[in-house]
mmCIF file of C-alpha atoms in Angstrom:
data_model
loop_
_atom_site.group_PDB
_atom_site.id
_atom_site.type_symbol
_atom_site.label_atom_id
_atom_site.label_comp_id
_atom_site.label_asym_id
_atom_site.label_seq_id
_atom_site.Cartn_x
_atom_site.Cartn_y
_atom_site.Cartn_z
ATOM 1 C CA MET A 1 -53.564 -74.315 -9.794
ATOM 2 C CA ALA A 2 -55.822 -74.866 -6.828
ATOM 3 C CA ASP A 3 -53.629 -77.392 -5.056
ATOM 4 C CA VAL A 4 -50.593 -75.139 -5.413
ATOM 5 C CA ALA A 5 -52.506 -72.204 -3.986
ATOM 6 C CA ASP A 6 -53.780 -74.268 -1.071
ATOM 7 C CA ASN A 7 -50.229 -74.888 0.021
ATOM 8 C CA ASN A 8 -49.263 -71.241 -0.122
ATOM 9 C CA PRO A 9 -51.234 -68.539 1.699
ATOM 10 C CA VAL A 10 -49.799 -65.690 -0.373
ATOM 11 C CA LEU A 11 -50.774 -67.304 -3.666
ATOM 12 C CA LYS A 12 -54.218 -68.112 -2.259
ATOM 13 C CA HIS A 13 -54.653 -64.512 -1.173
ATOM 14 C CA LEU A 14 -53.479 -63.247 -4.552
ATOM 15 C CA LEU A 15 -55.826 -65.571 -6.434
ATOM 16 C CA ASP A 16 -58.746 -64.426 -4.277
ATOM 17 C CA GLN A 17 -58.104 -60.819 -5.206
ATOM 18 C CA PHE A 18 -56.837 -61.052 -8.787
ATOM 19 C CA ARG A 19 -58.135 -64.387 -10.088
ATOM 20 C CA ASP A 20 -58.912 -62.951 -13.526
ATOM 21 C CA ALA A 21 -55.491 -61.306 -13.836
ATOM 22 C CA ILE A 22 -53.296 -64.247 -12.872
ATOM 23 C CA ILE A 23 -52.235 -66.274 -15.891
ATOM 24 C CA GLU A 24 -50.332 -69.055 -14.163
ATOM 25 C CA THR A 25 -48.727 -69.961 -10.863
ATOM 26 C CA HIS A 26 -45.918 -72.184 -9.839
ATOM 27 C CA ALA A 27 -44.544 -73.326 -6.513
ATOM 28 C CA PHE A 28 -41.657 -75.577 -5.694
ATOM 29 C CA ARG A 29 -40.401 -76.097 -2.134
ATOM 30 C CA GLY A 30 -41.614 -72.722 -0.989
ATOM 31 C CA ASP A 31 -40.293 -70.937 -4.091
ATOM 32 C CA VAL A 32 -43.434 -69.273 -5.395
ATOM 33 C CA THR A 33 -44.063 -67.678 -8.775
ATOM 34 C CA ALA A 34 -47.070 -65.951 -10.290
ATOM 35 C CA VAL A 35 -47.528 -64.573 -13.807
ATOM 36 C CA VAL A 36 -49.939 -61.653 -14.095
ATOM 37 C CA GLU A 37 -51.603 -59.716 -16.893
ATOM 38 C CA SER A 38 -49.557 -56.642 -17.743
ATOM 39 C CA ALA A 39 -52.639 -54.421 -17.314
ATOM 40 C CA ARG A 40 -52.988 -55.388 -13.618
ATOM 41 C CA TYR A 41 -49.232 -55.616 -12.910
ATOM 42 C CA HIS A 42 -49.022 -52.397 -10.914
ATOM 43 C CA ASP A 43 -52.063 -53.295 -8.795
ATOM 44 C CA VAL A 44 -50.636 -56.715 -8.009
ATOM 45 C CA VAL A 45 -47.270 -55.278 -6.979
ATOM 46 C CA LEU A 46 -49.048 -52.756 -4.755
ATOM 47 C CA CYS A 47 -51.012 -55.580 -3.110
ATOM 48 C CA LEU A 48 -47.865 -57.654 -2.633
ATOM 49 C CA ARG A 49 -46.153 -54.736 -0.952
ATOM 50 C CA ASP A 50 -48.932 -53.339 1.258
ATOM 51 C CA ASP A 51 -51.257 -56.203 2.081
ATOM 52 C CA PRO A 52 -50.401 -57.525 5.564
ATOM 53 C CA GLU A 53 -50.775 -61.081 4.257
ATOM 54 C CA CYS A 54 -47.965 -60.383 1.802
ATOM 55 C CA SER A 55 -45.907 -57.406 3.074
ATOM 56 C CA PHE A 56 -43.122 -57.885 0.532
ATOM 57 C CA ASP A 57 -41.301 -54.697 1.464
ATOM 58 C CA PHE A 58 -38.007 -55.330 -0.325
ATOM 59 C CA LEU A 59 -37.425 -55.433 -4.077
ATOM 60 C CA VAL A 60 -34.504 -57.814 -4.523
ATOM 61 C CA ASP A 61 -34.285 -57.606 -8.300
ATOM 62 C CA LEU A 62 -36.139 -56.530 -11.383
ATOM 63 C CA THR A 63 -35.002 -57.914 -14.700
ATOM 64 C CA ALA A 64 -36.315 -59.207 -18.019
ATOM 65 C CA VAL A 65 -36.175 -62.202 -20.329
ATOM 66 C CA ASP A 66 -36.235 -62.186 -24.120
ATOM 67 C CA ARG A 67 -38.061 -65.381 -25.081
ATOM 68 C CA LEU A 68 -37.582 -64.917 -28.818
ATOM 69 C CA LYS A 69 -35.790 -68.225 -29.305
ATOM 70 C CA LEU A 70 -38.151 -70.030 -26.968
ATOM 71 C CA LYS A 71 -40.787 -69.110 -29.553
ATOM 72 C CA GLN A 72 -43.164 -67.849 -26.862
ATOM 73 C CA LYS A 73 -45.659 -65.050 -27.105
ATOM 74 C CA PRO A 74 -45.537 -62.343 -25.900
ATOM 75 C CA ARG A 75 -41.817 -62.162 -26.486
ATOM 76 C CA PHE A 76 -40.657 -60.291 -23.357
ATOM 77 C CA GLU A 77 -41.135 -61.117 -19.716
ATOM 78 C CA ILE A 78 -40.423 -58.904 -16.703
ATOM 79 C CA VAL A 79 -39.292 -60.759 -13.589
ATOM 80 C CA LEU A 80 -39.484 -59.328 -10.067
ATOM 81 C CA HIS A 81 -37.983 -60.918 -7.010
ATOM 82 C CA LEU A 82 -39.553 -59.729 -3.790
ATOM 83 C CA TYR A 83 -38.635 -60.363 -0.185
ATOM 84 C CA SER A 84 -40.563 -59.832 3.003
ATOM 85 C CA ARG A 85 -38.339 -58.902 5.912
ATOM 86 C CA SER A 86 -41.098 -59.357 8.480
ATOM 87 C CA ARG A 87 -42.150 -62.820 7.266
ATOM 88 C CA ASN A 88 -38.789 -63.965 5.840
ATOM 89 C CA ALA A 89 -40.549 -65.013 2.652
ATOM 90 C CA ARG A 90 -39.773 -64.612 -1.018
ATOM 91 C CA PHE A 91 -41.967 -64.197 -4.075
ATOM 92 C CA ARG A 92 -41.334 -64.123 -7.797
ATOM 93 C CA LEU A 93 -43.694 -62.123 -9.986
ATOM 94 C CA LYS A 94 -43.645 -62.200 -13.771
ATOM 95 C CA THR A 95 -45.496 -60.149 -16.318
ATOM 96 C CA ARG A 96 -45.383 -59.923 -20.097
ATOM 97 C CA PRO A 97 -45.305 -56.443 -21.640
ATOM 98 C CA VAL A 98 -46.881 -55.935 -25.059
ATOM 99 C CA PRO A 99 -46.638 -55.352 -27.972
ATOM 100 C CA ASP A 100 -43.508 -57.204 -29.123
ATOM 101 C CA SER A 101 -42.549 -54.343 -31.447
ATOM 102 C CA ASP A 102 -42.521 -51.737 -28.657
ATOM 103 C CA PRO A 103 -43.043 -53.398 -25.269
ATOM 104 C CA VAL A 104 -44.467 -51.090 -22.608
ATOM 105 C CA ILE A 105 -45.202 -51.703 -18.942
ATOM 106 C CA ASP A 106 -46.064 -49.593 -15.895
ATOM 107 C CA THR A 107 -43.181 -48.512 -13.708
ATOM 108 C CA VAL A 108 -42.978 -49.636 -10.076
ATOM 109 C CA VAL A 109 -40.561 -46.862 -9.060
ATOM 110 C CA ASP A 110 -43.433 -45.228 -7.164
ATOM 111 C CA LEU A 111 -43.725 -48.412 -5.064
ATOM 112 C CA TYR A 112 -40.057 -49.405 -4.810
ATOM 113 C CA PRO A 113 -37.449 -46.636 -5.350
ATOM 114 C CA ALA A 114 -34.938 -49.458 -5.839
ATOM 115 C CA ALA A 115 -36.617 -50.218 -9.159
ATOM 116 C CA ASN A 116 -35.273 -46.984 -10.636
ATOM 117 C CA TRP A 117 -31.909 -48.199 -11.896
ATOM 118 C CA ALA A 118 -33.156 -51.743 -12.466
ATOM 119 C CA GLU A 119 -35.813 -50.489 -14.860
ATOM 120 C CA ARG A 120 -33.273 -48.273 -16.600
ATOM 121 C CA GLU A 121 -31.056 -51.309 -17.077
ATOM 122 C CA VAL A 122 -33.957 -53.307 -18.520
ATOM 123 C CA TYR A 123 -34.742 -50.400 -20.827
ATOM 124 C CA ASP A 124 -31.095 -50.160 -21.875
ATOM 125 C CA MET A 125 -30.565 -53.879 -22.448
ATOM 126 C CA PHE A 126 -33.997 -54.955 -23.741
ATOM 127 C CA GLY A 127 -35.696 -51.772 -24.951
ATOM 128 C CA ILE A 128 -38.722 -52.220 -22.722
ATOM 129 C CA ARG A 129 -40.262 -48.881 -21.811
ATOM 130 C CA PHE A 130 -41.603 -48.196 -18.342
ATOM 131 C CA LEU A 131 -44.520 -45.779 -18.244
ATOM 132 C CA GLY A 132 -44.155 -43.184 -15.483
ATOM 133 C CA HIS A 133 -40.451 -43.764 -14.854
ATOM 134 C CA PRO A 134 -38.846 -40.481 -13.686
ATOM 135 C CA ASN A 135 -35.681 -40.799 -15.807
ATOM 136 C CA LEU A 136 -35.860 -43.525 -18.410
ATOM 137 C CA THR A 137 -32.421 -43.185 -20.036
ATOM 138 C CA ARG A 138 -29.602 -45.606 -20.792
ATOM 139 C CA ILE A 139 -27.629 -46.577 -17.695
ATOM 140 C CA LEU A 140 -24.898 -48.946 -18.955
ATOM 141 C CA MET A 141 -24.389 -48.301 -22.659
ATOM 142 C CA TYR A 142 -23.386 -44.942 -24.122
ATOM 143 C CA ASP A 143 -26.009 -42.699 -25.698
ATOM 144 C CA GLN A 144 -24.629 -43.251 -29.207
ATOM 145 C CA PHE A 145 -25.273 -46.995 -28.954
ATOM 146 C CA VAL A 146 -27.946 -48.181 -31.377
ATOM 147 C CA GLY A 147 -30.176 -51.060 -30.324
ATOM 148 C CA HIS A 148 -30.481 -53.132 -27.185
ATOM 149 C CA PRO A 149 -27.674 -55.651 -26.715
ATOM 150 C CA LEU A 150 -29.436 -58.310 -24.641
ATOM 151 C CA ARG A 151 -32.205 -58.775 -27.190
ATOM 152 C CA LYS A 152 -31.796 -62.174 -28.778
ATOM 153 C CA ASP A 153 -31.881 -60.659 -32.266
ATOM 154 C CA TYR A 154 -28.930 -58.360 -31.487
ATOM 155 C CA PRO A 155 -25.746 -59.981 -32.886
ATOM 156 C CA VAL A 156 -23.834 -61.043 -29.781
ATOM 157 C CA ASN A 157 -20.518 -59.533 -30.886
ATOM 158 C CA LYS A 158 -21.689 -56.566 -32.914
ATOM 159 C CA ARG A 159 -19.560 -53.708 -31.611
ATOM 160 C CA GLN A 160 -20.119 -49.977 -31.953
ATOM 161 C CA PRO A 161 -16.761 -48.273 -31.252
ATOM 162 C CA LEU A 162 -16.748 -44.677 -30.056
ATOM 163 C CA VAL A 163 -13.208 -43.979 -31.271
ATOM 164 C CA GLU A 164 -11.981 -44.845 -34.726
ATOM 165 C CA GLU A 165 -10.139 -48.156 -34.485
ATOM 166 C CA ARG A 166 -6.521 -48.461 -35.536
ATOM 167 C CA PRO A 167 -5.683 -51.162 -38.068
ATOM 168 C CA VAL A 168 -4.310 -54.238 -36.313
ATOM 169 C CA HIS A 169 -2.354 -57.255 -37.469
ATOM 170 C CA ASN A 170 -3.873 -60.722 -37.362
ATOM 171 C CA ASP A 171 -7.351 -59.354 -37.404
ATOM 172 C CA ARG A 172 -9.384 -62.428 -36.703
ATOM 173 C CA PRO A 173 -13.010 -62.722 -37.597
ATOM 174 C CA GLY A 174 -15.189 -62.802 -34.544
ATOM 175 C CA MET A 175 -17.134 -65.890 -33.696
ATOM 176 C CA VAL A 176 -20.257 -66.256 -35.742
ATOM 177 C CA PHE A 177 -23.432 -67.162 -33.891
ATOM 178 C CA GLU A 178 -26.007 -68.450 -36.356
ATOM 179 C CA MET B 1 29.876 -36.177 -35.536
ATOM 180 C CA GLY B 2 27.065 -37.524 -37.678
ATOM 181 C CA VAL B 3 24.243 -36.013 -35.702
ATOM 182 C CA GLY B 4 21.065 -37.567 -37.058
ATOM 183 C CA GLY B 5 23.092 -39.200 -39.835
ATOM 184 C CA GLU B 6 23.633 -42.777 -40.894
ATOM 185 C CA THR B 7 26.779 -43.399 -38.871
ATOM 186 C CA PRO B 8 26.711 -41.849 -35.438
ATOM 187 C CA GLY B 9 29.890 -40.822 -33.791
ATOM 188 C CA PHE B 10 31.248 -42.504 -30.710
ATOM 189 C CA LEU B 11 30.278 -39.672 -28.379
ATOM 190 C CA THR B 12 26.677 -39.223 -29.527
ATOM 191 C CA SER B 13 25.957 -42.938 -29.513
ATOM 192 C CA ARG B 14 27.323 -43.150 -25.942
ATOM 193 C CA LEU B 15 25.118 -40.187 -25.000
ATOM 194 C CA SER B 16 22.101 -41.841 -26.583
ATOM 195 C CA ASP B 17 22.838 -45.075 -24.746
ATOM 196 C CA GLY B 18 23.179 -43.100 -21.530
ATOM 197 C CA ILE B 19 19.811 -41.442 -22.005
ATOM 198 C CA ALA B 20 18.202 -44.804 -22.753
ATOM 199 C CA TRP B 21 19.862 -46.264 -19.645
ATOM 200 C CA ALA B 22 18.478 -43.437 -17.531
ATOM 201 C CA ARG B 23 15.021 -43.821 -19.007
ATOM 202 C CA LYS B 24 14.755 -47.548 -18.531
ATOM 203 C CA TRP B 25 15.621 -47.331 -14.822
ATOM 204 C CA SER B 26 13.218 -44.510 -14.032
ATOM 205 C CA LEU B 27 9.881 -45.603 -15.431
ATOM 206 C CA PHE B 28 6.927 -43.854 -13.902
ATOM 207 C CA PRO B 29 3.876 -46.060 -14.414
ATOM 208 C CA TYR B 30 0.356 -44.776 -14.832
ATOM 209 C CA PRO B 31 -1.862 -47.652 -13.692
ATOM 210 C CA PHE B 32 -5.015 -47.579 -15.815
ATOM 211 C CA VAL B 33 -6.734 -50.248 -13.755
ATOM 212 C CA THR B 34 -10.243 -51.300 -14.749
ATOM 213 C CA ALA B 35 -10.712 -54.919 -13.699
ATOM 214 C CA CYS B 36 -9.536 -57.952 -11.771
ATOM 215 C CA CYS B 37 -5.971 -57.780 -13.180
ATOM 216 C CA GLY B 38 -5.671 -54.828 -10.811
ATOM 217 C CA MET B 39 -5.303 -57.245 -7.905
ATOM 218 C CA GLU B 40 -2.305 -58.791 -9.606
ATOM 219 C CA TYR B 41 -0.917 -55.344 -10.317
ATOM 220 C CA MET B 42 -1.224 -54.506 -6.615
ATOM 221 C CA SER B 43 0.636 -57.679 -5.792
ATOM 222 C CA VAL B 44 3.454 -56.994 -8.228
ATOM 223 C CA SER B 45 3.808 -53.380 -7.176
ATOM 224 C CA SER B 46 3.910 -54.206 -3.470
ATOM 225 C CA ALA B 47 6.870 -55.198 -1.355
ATOM 226 C CA HIS B 48 6.857 -58.909 -2.120
ATOM 227 C CA TYR B 49 7.692 -58.535 -5.806
ATOM 228 C CA ASP B 50 9.001 -54.987 -5.446
ATOM 229 C CA LEU B 51 8.898 -53.078 -8.706
ATOM 230 C CA ASP B 52 11.265 -50.558 -7.127
ATOM 231 C CA ARG B 53 14.156 -52.862 -8.006
ATOM 232 C CA PHE B 54 13.513 -51.755 -11.586
ATOM 233 C CA GLY B 55 12.896 -48.120 -10.743
ATOM 234 C CA ALA B 56 9.264 -48.473 -11.712
ATOM 235 C CA ALA B 57 7.611 -48.470 -8.321
ATOM 236 C CA TRP B 58 6.104 -45.061 -8.015
ATOM 237 C CA PRO B 59 2.724 -44.839 -9.755
ATOM 238 C CA ARG B 60 1.885 -41.377 -11.017
ATOM 239 C CA PHE B 61 -1.842 -40.789 -11.157
ATOM 240 C CA SER B 62 -1.419 -37.870 -13.505
ATOM 241 C CA PRO B 63 -0.749 -38.913 -17.109
ATOM 242 C CA ARG B 64 1.421 -35.808 -17.523
ATOM 243 C CA GLN B 65 3.918 -37.139 -14.993
ATOM 244 C CA ALA B 66 3.976 -40.720 -16.259
ATOM 245 C CA ASP B 67 5.872 -42.388 -19.065
ATOM 246 C CA MET B 68 4.625 -45.972 -18.854
ATOM 247 C CA LEU B 69 0.915 -46.509 -19.399
ATOM 248 C CA LEU B 70 -0.063 -49.785 -17.742
ATOM 249 C CA VAL B 71 -3.471 -50.791 -19.053
ATOM 250 C CA VAL B 72 -4.656 -53.316 -16.508
ATOM 251 C CA GLY B 73 -8.015 -54.937 -17.196
ATOM 252 C CA THR B 74 -10.827 -55.158 -19.707
ATOM 253 C CA ILE B 75 -11.422 -52.038 -21.777
ATOM 254 C CA SER B 76 -14.999 -51.527 -22.913
ATOM 255 C CA HIS B 77 -16.031 -49.411 -25.858
ATOM 256 C CA LYS B 78 -17.469 -46.931 -23.390
ATOM 257 C CA MET B 79 -14.042 -46.660 -21.730
ATOM 258 C CA ALA B 80 -12.014 -46.489 -24.956
ATOM 259 C CA PRO B 81 -12.285 -42.680 -25.437
ATOM 260 C CA VAL B 82 -11.024 -42.209 -21.866
ATOM 261 C CA LEU B 83 -8.027 -44.457 -22.495
ATOM 262 C CA ARG B 84 -7.285 -42.622 -25.737
ATOM 263 C CA ARG B 85 -7.416 -39.286 -23.929
ATOM 264 C CA VAL B 86 -5.115 -40.420 -21.115
ATOM 265 C CA TYR B 87 -2.653 -41.665 -23.718
ATOM 266 C CA ASP B 88 -2.797 -38.363 -25.599
ATOM 267 C CA GLN B 89 -2.138 -36.447 -22.377
ATOM 268 C CA MET B 90 1.109 -38.295 -21.691
ATOM 269 C CA CYS B 91 4.319 -36.614 -22.794
ATOM 270 C CA GLU B 92 6.875 -38.293 -25.042
ATOM 271 C CA PRO B 93 8.694 -40.521 -24.527
ATOM 272 C CA LYS B 94 5.970 -42.931 -23.474
ATOM 273 C CA TRP B 95 5.443 -46.664 -23.522
ATOM 274 C CA VAL B 96 2.264 -48.684 -23.319
ATOM 275 C CA VAL B 97 1.991 -52.077 -21.657
ATOM 276 C CA ALA B 98 -1.095 -54.232 -22.209
ATOM 277 C CA PHE B 99 -1.451 -56.077 -18.912
ATOM 278 C CA GLY B 100 -3.522 -59.271 -19.117
ATOM 279 C CA VAL B 101 -5.215 -61.027 -21.975
ATOM 280 C CA CYS B 102 -8.259 -58.729 -22.014
ATOM 281 C CA THR B 103 -6.116 -55.765 -22.978
ATOM 282 C CA CYS B 104 -4.174 -57.863 -25.508
ATOM 283 C CA THR B 105 -7.091 -59.346 -27.441
ATOM 284 C CA GLY B 106 -10.291 -58.829 -25.511
ATOM 285 C CA GLY B 107 -9.766 -62.205 -23.852
ATOM 286 C CA PHE B 108 -12.867 -64.327 -23.702
ATOM 287 C CA TYR B 109 -15.099 -61.261 -24.029
ATOM 288 C CA ASP B 110 -16.134 -61.548 -27.658
ATOM 289 C CA ASN B 111 -19.249 -59.464 -27.071
ATOM 290 C CA TYR B 112 -20.923 -56.164 -27.821
ATOM 291 C CA ALA B 113 -19.142 -54.245 -25.086
ATOM 292 C CA THR B 114 -15.451 -55.125 -25.163
ATOM 293 C CA VAL B 115 -12.600 -53.676 -27.220
ATOM 294 C CA GLN B 116 -10.827 -56.604 -28.903
ATOM 295 C CA GLY B 117 -7.374 -55.521 -27.783
ATOM 296 C CA ILE B 118 -6.327 -52.007 -26.802
ATOM 297 C CA ASP B 119 -4.035 -51.806 -29.847
ATOM 298 C CA ARG B 120 -7.219 -50.894 -31.708
ATOM 299 C CA VAL B 121 -7.267 -47.695 -29.654
ATOM 300 C CA ILE B 122 -3.622 -46.854 -28.852
ATOM 301 C CA PRO B 123 -0.254 -48.276 -29.970
ATOM 302 C CA VAL B 124 1.121 -50.940 -27.624
ATOM 303 C CA ASP B 125 4.781 -51.724 -26.860
ATOM 304 C CA LEU B 126 4.436 -54.864 -24.826
ATOM 305 C CA TYR B 127 1.747 -57.495 -24.400
ATOM 306 C CA ILE B 128 1.532 -59.498 -21.159
ATOM 307 C CA PRO B 129 -0.729 -62.535 -21.565
ATOM 308 C CA GLY B 130 -2.435 -64.299 -18.683
ATOM 309 C CA CYS B 131 -5.756 -64.145 -16.920
ATOM 310 C CA PRO B 132 -4.380 -62.610 -14.793
ATOM 311 C CA PRO B 133 -0.637 -62.751 -15.465
ATOM 312 C CA ARG B 134 1.497 -64.006 -12.615
ATOM 313 C CA PRO B 135 3.762 -61.387 -11.016
ATOM 314 C CA GLU B 136 6.812 -63.169 -12.427
ATOM 315 C CA THR B 137 5.380 -62.680 -15.924
ATOM 316 C CA VAL B 138 4.981 -58.989 -15.224
ATOM 317 C CA LEU B 139 8.573 -58.680 -13.984
ATOM 318 C CA ASP B 140 9.768 -60.516 -17.092
ATOM 319 C CA ALA B 141 7.741 -58.114 -19.218
ATOM 320 C CA LEU B 142 9.192 -55.132 -17.414
ATOM 321 C CA MET B 143 12.717 -56.358 -18.131
ATOM 322 C CA LYS B 144 11.778 -56.873 -21.783
ATOM 323 C CA LEU B 145 10.460 -53.328 -21.904
ATOM 324 C CA GLN B 146 13.724 -52.093 -20.398
ATOM 325 C CA ALA B 147 15.638 -53.946 -23.107
ATOM 326 C CA LYS B 148 13.421 -52.329 -25.709
ATOM 327 C CA ILE B 149 13.987 -48.877 -24.238
ATOM 328 C CA GLN B 150 17.747 -49.465 -24.182
ATOM 329 C CA LYS B 151 17.648 -50.042 -27.957
ATOM 330 C CA GLN B 152 15.738 -46.851 -28.628
ATOM 331 C CA HIS B 153 17.804 -43.785 -29.403
ATOM 332 C CA HIS B 154 17.182 -40.210 -28.607
ATOM 333 C CA PRO B 155 16.167 -38.540 -31.882
ATOM 334 C CA LEU B 156 18.468 -35.525 -31.313
ATOM 335 C CA VAL B 157 21.674 -37.409 -30.577
ATOM 336 C CA GLY B 158 21.458 -40.588 -32.578
ATOM 337 C CA PRO B 159 19.666 -42.342 -35.421
ATOM 338 C CA VAL B 160 16.431 -44.000 -34.567
ATOM 339 C CA ARG B 161 17.375 -47.684 -34.629
ATOM 340 C CA SER B 162 13.905 -48.881 -33.822
ATOM 341 C CA ALA B 163 10.990 -46.622 -34.398
ATOM 342 C CA VAL B 164 10.329 -44.211 -31.570
ATOM 343 C CA VAL B 165 7.385 -45.800 -29.908
ATOM 344 C CA GLY B 166 4.344 -43.803 -29.098
ATOM 345 C CA SER B 167 4.461 -41.614 -32.184
ATOM 346 C CA LYS B 168 1.573 -41.815 -34.587
#
C-alpha cells in the first residue's frame, strides 16, 4: 500500500487523513482507486471534493456492483468516478454498503447534485437505499415492478407485464440461465 | 344482390374491391418510433425511397387520423400500455406493422424489460424482420400489406374473405 501511495499524492493525502477507514488502494498508470469503510464514505467524498490537494469537483458516475457470484462479502459495492477539472485528474472511490439483506449507505446528493438520478438508478436496479436522498423512488422501472433487476439473484428474463399478454403462436421458452 | 351473403353479386364485389383499392393507396402511417429502427424509418420515408409512391408518405401524429400503426423499435414493458392505448385510439379499419426484429420477437433482448414481440400486446398484420430492416425490405412489406388490404372486403358490401384485421 505504501509504495502505491508514494507514487500518488492524492492517495497519500487520503491515507494521511483516513488511514483507519481505507480498506485497500490500487493504482495502475495513474488510474487510482480507493475502497473506504461505508461509515466514513461521506467524509471521504467531502474531502475529495473540497480539499485543495484533491478538488474533485465533478461526479462522472455513480453506480454499483452486485458481487454475489464473486462470492465476496459484503455483497454490494458502490463505485464513484470523480474528475478534477482544475487538475485534470481522475479518481475512483468504492465503498461497500451493509447489511446484505438491506444495504444502506449515505447519500452524496448534498455534495454532488448530479448524484440524484444516479443514486435513484442504483436504488431501482440494485435496491440499495441512500440515507438522506431527497427523492429515493424508482427512476427506470415502473412502480408496480417487484424486485431489483440488476441483482444477480433476479432471473435475467423474468418479465412483469403491465398489460395482459395476448396468446401468441410459437411461444418459445426463454433462455434459461442456471 | 347477396349483401353479406355467401355469394356476393357482381356490383357489390366490385364496390368492395374499389374500397379496398382506395384504402391500400391512401395509408396514413402513425410512426410509433422508440429506437434505432427509427433512423431506417426516416430513410425509407424520405425522398430517396419515397413512400409517397405508395400513398403512404404522410405520417399522422394523431392515432385518430391514422390507419397504419408502424411500430418501429424495441417495446419495453413500461411502454406496452402506451402502445396498447394508441392502438385502441385508432379508428377501424387499421393495420399494424411490426418494423424490425425487436417488435417481431423482442430481438436479442431476452431480458426483464423487453416485450417479446408486440403481438403479445396488439394484433399484428405484417412482420418486417431485420436489425434494422433495409429500406427495400420495408417497401416490399408495404406492397405485401397493400396486397393484404386488397383481399379484405368491406363488411357492409361483401363477405369477409379474410378476417377483418384489427378486430378483437
